[in-house]
Coordinates of C-alpha atoms and ligand atoms in Angstrom, one line a residue:
M1144 CA -12.7 201.2 -114.8
I1145 CA -14.4 197.5 -114.6
S1146 CA -16.7 197.6 -112.1
P1147 CA -20.5 198.8 -113.5
Y1148 CA -21.1 199.3 -109.5
K1149 CA -20.7 202.2 -107.2
R1150 CA -19.7 199.8 -103.8
I1151 CA -18.6 197.2 -103.8
Y1152 CA -17.1 196.3 -100.2
V1153 CA -15.9 193.9 -98.5
L1154 CA -16.7 193.6 -94.4
R1155 CA -14.8 191.6 -92.2
L1156 CA -15.7 189.8 -89.2
G1157 CA -14.3 188.5 -86.1
H1158 CA -10.4 189.7 -86.4
R1159 CA -8.2 188.4 -83.8
P1160 CA -5.9 191.8 -83.0
G1161 CA -2.5 190.0 -83.0
R1162 CA -3.5 186.7 -84.7
D1163 CA -5.1 187.4 -87.8
K1164 CA -3.6 191.1 -89.1
R1165 CA -1.7 188.7 -91.8
V1166 CA -4.6 187.0 -92.8
T1167 CA -7.6 190.2 -93.3
T1168 CA -4.0 192.3 -94.0
H1169 CA -3.9 190.0 -97.4
A1170 CA -8.1 190.1 -97.7
A1171 CA -7.6 193.3 -97.8
L1172 CA -5.1 193.4 -100.2
V1173 CA -6.7 190.4 -102.4
A1174 CA -10.5 193.4 -102.1
R1175 CA -8.4 196.6 -103.7
A1176 CA -6.4 193.9 -106.7
F1177 CA -9.6 192.0 -107.9
G1178 CA -11.5 195.2 -107.3
A1179 CA -12.9 196.3 -104.5
N1180 CA -13.6 199.3 -102.8
G1181 CA -14.1 199.3 -99.8
F1182 CA -13.1 197.1 -96.6
I1183 CA -14.3 197.7 -93.1
L1184 CA -13.3 196.0 -90.5
A1185 CA -15.9 195.4 -87.9
G1186 CA -14.9 194.7 -84.6
V1187 CA -12.0 196.1 -83.6
C1188 CA -9.2 198.5 -85.4
D1189 CA -6.3 196.9 -85.6
P1190 CA -3.1 200.3 -86.8
S1191 CA -0.8 197.2 -88.4
V1192 CA -3.2 196.2 -90.8
E1193 CA -4.0 199.9 -92.0
R1194 CA -0.2 200.2 -92.3
S1195 CA 0.2 197.8 -94.5
L1196 CA -2.8 198.7 -96.2
E1197 CA -1.2 202.9 -96.6
R1198 CA 2.3 201.6 -97.3
V1199 CA 0.6 198.9 -100.0
Q1200 CA -1.3 201.9 -101.6
Y1201 CA 0.9 204.9 -101.2
C1202 CA 3.2 202.7 -103.5
W1203 CA 1.1 201.0 -105.5
G1204 CA -2.2 203.1 -106.3
G1205 CA -5.5 203.2 -105.8
D1206 CA -7.8 204.6 -103.1
L1207 CA -9.6 201.1 -101.4
H1208 CA -12.2 203.5 -98.3
Y1209 CA -10.7 201.7 -95.4
E1210 CA -12.6 201.5 -91.8
C1211 CA -12.5 199.8 -88.7
G1212 CA -14.2 199.6 -84.8
V1213 CA -17.8 199.5 -87.2
G1214 CA -20.8 197.3 -85.6
G1215 CA -20.5 194.4 -88.2
K1216 CA -24.3 194.0 -88.1
S1217 CA -25.7 197.4 -88.2
Y1218 CA -23.2 198.5 -90.9
V1219 CA -24.9 195.7 -92.9
E1220 CA -28.2 197.3 -92.3
R1221 CA -27.8 200.1 -92.9
W1222 CA -25.6 198.4 -96.2
K1223 CA -30.1 197.4 -96.9
D1224 CA -31.0 200.8 -96.1
S1225 CA -29.2 202.5 -98.0
G1226 CA -31.0 199.7 -100.9
G1227 CA -27.3 197.2 -101.0
E1228 CA -27.5 194.0 -101.6
V1229 CA -25.9 191.1 -99.1
I1230 CA -23.4 188.5 -99.8
H1231 CA -22.2 186.4 -97.1
L1232 CA -19.0 184.2 -98.5
T1233 CA -20.1 181.3 -96.8
M1234 CA -18.8 176.9 -97.9
Y1235 CA -23.2 176.8 -96.6
G1236 CA -24.4 177.8 -99.6
V1237 CA -25.6 178.0 -102.5
P1238 CA -22.9 177.4 -105.4
V1239 CA -21.1 179.7 -107.1
D1240 CA -22.1 179.3 -110.8
D1241 CA -25.5 178.8 -110.2
I1242 CA -26.0 182.1 -108.8
I1243 CA -23.3 184.9 -110.0
G1244 CA -24.8 184.9 -113.6
E1245 CA -27.5 186.7 -111.3
I1246 CA -25.9 188.7 -109.0
R1247 CA -23.6 190.9 -111.6
S1248 CA -26.2 191.4 -114.1
S1249 CA -27.9 193.0 -110.5
P1250 CA -26.6 197.1 -110.2
R1251 CA -27.4 197.6 -106.5
D1252 CA -23.9 198.4 -104.6
K1253 CA -22.9 194.8 -103.4
L1254 CA -21.5 194.2 -99.8
I1255 CA -19.3 191.0 -99.4
V1256 CA -18.6 189.8 -96.5
I1257 CA -16.2 187.0 -94.6
G1258 CA -16.0 185.7 -91.7
A1259 CA -12.8 184.3 -89.3
E1260 CA -14.4 181.5 -87.1
K1261 CA -18.2 181.1 -86.1
V1262 CA -19.9 183.2 -88.1
E1263 CA -23.5 184.4 -86.7
R1264 CA -26.7 182.8 -87.2
Y1265 CA -27.6 186.7 -88.4
Y1266 CA -25.9 187.1 -90.7
Y1267 CA -27.1 183.6 -92.4
D1268 CA -30.6 185.4 -92.3
S1269 CA -29.6 188.7 -93.3
A1270 CA -27.9 187.6 -96.5
D1271 CA -29.6 187.9 -100.1
Y1272 CA -27.0 185.5 -101.6
N1273 CA -24.8 183.2 -99.3
V1274 CA -22.7 181.6 -101.5
A1275 CA -20.5 178.8 -101.2
I1276 CA -16.4 179.3 -103.2
G1277 CA -16.9 175.5 -103.2
S1278 CA -18.4 172.6 -100.0
Q1279 CA -14.9 172.4 -99.1
P1280 CA -14.2 174.7 -95.4
H1281 CA -10.5 176.1 -96.4
S1282 CA -10.0 180.3 -97.1
E1283 CA -11.6 183.5 -96.6
I1284 CA -8.5 185.1 -99.2
A1285 CA -9.8 181.8 -101.5
A1286 CA -13.4 182.8 -101.3
L1287 CA -12.9 186.6 -101.1
A1288 CA -10.4 186.4 -104.6
V1289 CA -12.5 183.4 -106.2
F1290 CA -16.1 185.3 -106.2
L1291 CA -14.5 188.5 -107.1
D1292 CA -12.7 186.5 -110.1
R1293 CA -16.4 184.9 -111.2
L1294 CA -17.9 188.8 -111.2
F1295 CA -15.0 190.4 -112.7
R1296 CA -15.1 187.6 -115.3
G1297 CA -10.7 188.0 -114.9
R1298 CA -11.4 191.8 -115.5
Q1299 CA -9.9 193.2 -112.8
L1300 CA -6.3 191.3 -113.4
Y1301 CA -6.1 194.5 -115.8
L1302 CA -6.7 196.9 -113.4
E1303 CA -5.0 200.4 -113.2
F1304 CA -4.4 202.3 -110.5
T1305 CA -4.3 206.1 -110.1
G1306 CA -1.7 207.5 -108.3
A1307 CA 0.7 205.0 -108.3
K1308 CA 4.1 205.8 -108.4
K1309 CA 5.5 202.1 -108.8
K1310 CA 4.5 199.9 -112.3
I1311 CA 5.7 196.0 -113.3
I1312 CA 6.2 195.4 -117.1
P1313 CA 6.0 191.9 -117.2
Q1314 CA 8.8 189.4 -118.1
T1315 CA 9.4 186.2 -118.8
R1316 CA 12.3 186.6 -116.7
G1317 CA 13.4 188.9 -113.7
K1318 CA 11.8 191.8 -112.3
K1319 CA 11.5 195.4 -114.1
V1320 CA 9.9 198.6 -112.2
V1321 CA 9.0 201.6 -113.0
G1322 CA 9.7 203.9 -111.8
S1323 CA 10.2 206.6 -108.3
G1324 CA 12.2 204.9 -106.1
E1325 CA 11.0 205.7 -103.7
C1326 CA 8.7 202.9 -102.9
Ligands
SAM1458 N1 -17.0 177.5 -91.5 C1 -17.1 177.5 -92.0 C2 -17.7 178.3 -93.3 O1 -18.4 178.5 -92.4 O2 -17.7 178.1 -94.0 C3 -15.2 178.3 -92.4 C4 -14.6 179.2 -91.2 S1 -13.1 180.2 -92.4 C5 -12.0 179.8 -91.4 C6 -13.1 181.4 -92.4 C7 -14.7 182.6 -93.6 O3 -13.9 181.9 -95.2 C8 -15.7 181.9 -93.5 O4 -16.6 182.5 -93.1 C9 -16.1 181.9 -95.4 O5 -16.5 183.1 -95.5 C10 -14.9 182.3 -96.0 N2 -14.7 180.6 -96.7 C11 -14.6 179.4 -95.6 N3 -14.4 178.4 -96.7 C12 -15.5 179.0 -97.8 C13 -16.5 177.6 -99.0 N4 -15.8 177.2 -99.6 N5 -16.6 178.9 -100.1 C14 -17.1 180.5 -99.0 N6 -16.0 180.7 -98.2 C15 -15.6 180.1 -97.3

């Protein structure tokens, strides 16, 4: 267990079914692999995202909490009401290295908000922290990965997932995987 926080969830805004399924699936896989324990898809449900996530967890373990179709704003309100804090990743925010120490040392549950196209003003105003991973536009997947890496100081790369049916044995060349053949 690398995370001292009870809940570290990612709220994904602005998903367009069909068009964004790959990006949103990858954001969810980064959330899982980099130490978050929840992924919330705001506004819509997309069965292809859910299926991919289920497939990965069936073989590689873990139990990322997943919800979809929830109202983004009401989710943020409820999160704050329950005592959690909200971290919105945006290129317009405060440089991550200037604020990550404060975020890391706060014991509160963390909701990390990532957008797609334009993010509504509400999220900038209601976030406890607007955090920039550099001040250039890039990608929600990259922003999420770097933020979680900074938060956990790289320890997330050594996570072991409960219920994994297979496991990679690192090699200098080639592939070695132990475990079930059904995956
Ligand atoms: N103009 C947008 C912005 O405010 O960051 C860029 C949109 S980008 C296609 C989609 C999402 O990626 C953004 O909503 C944000 O969550 C994330 N993102 C992109 N670049 C970022 C950066 N430099 N720092 C933090 N987050 C970033």
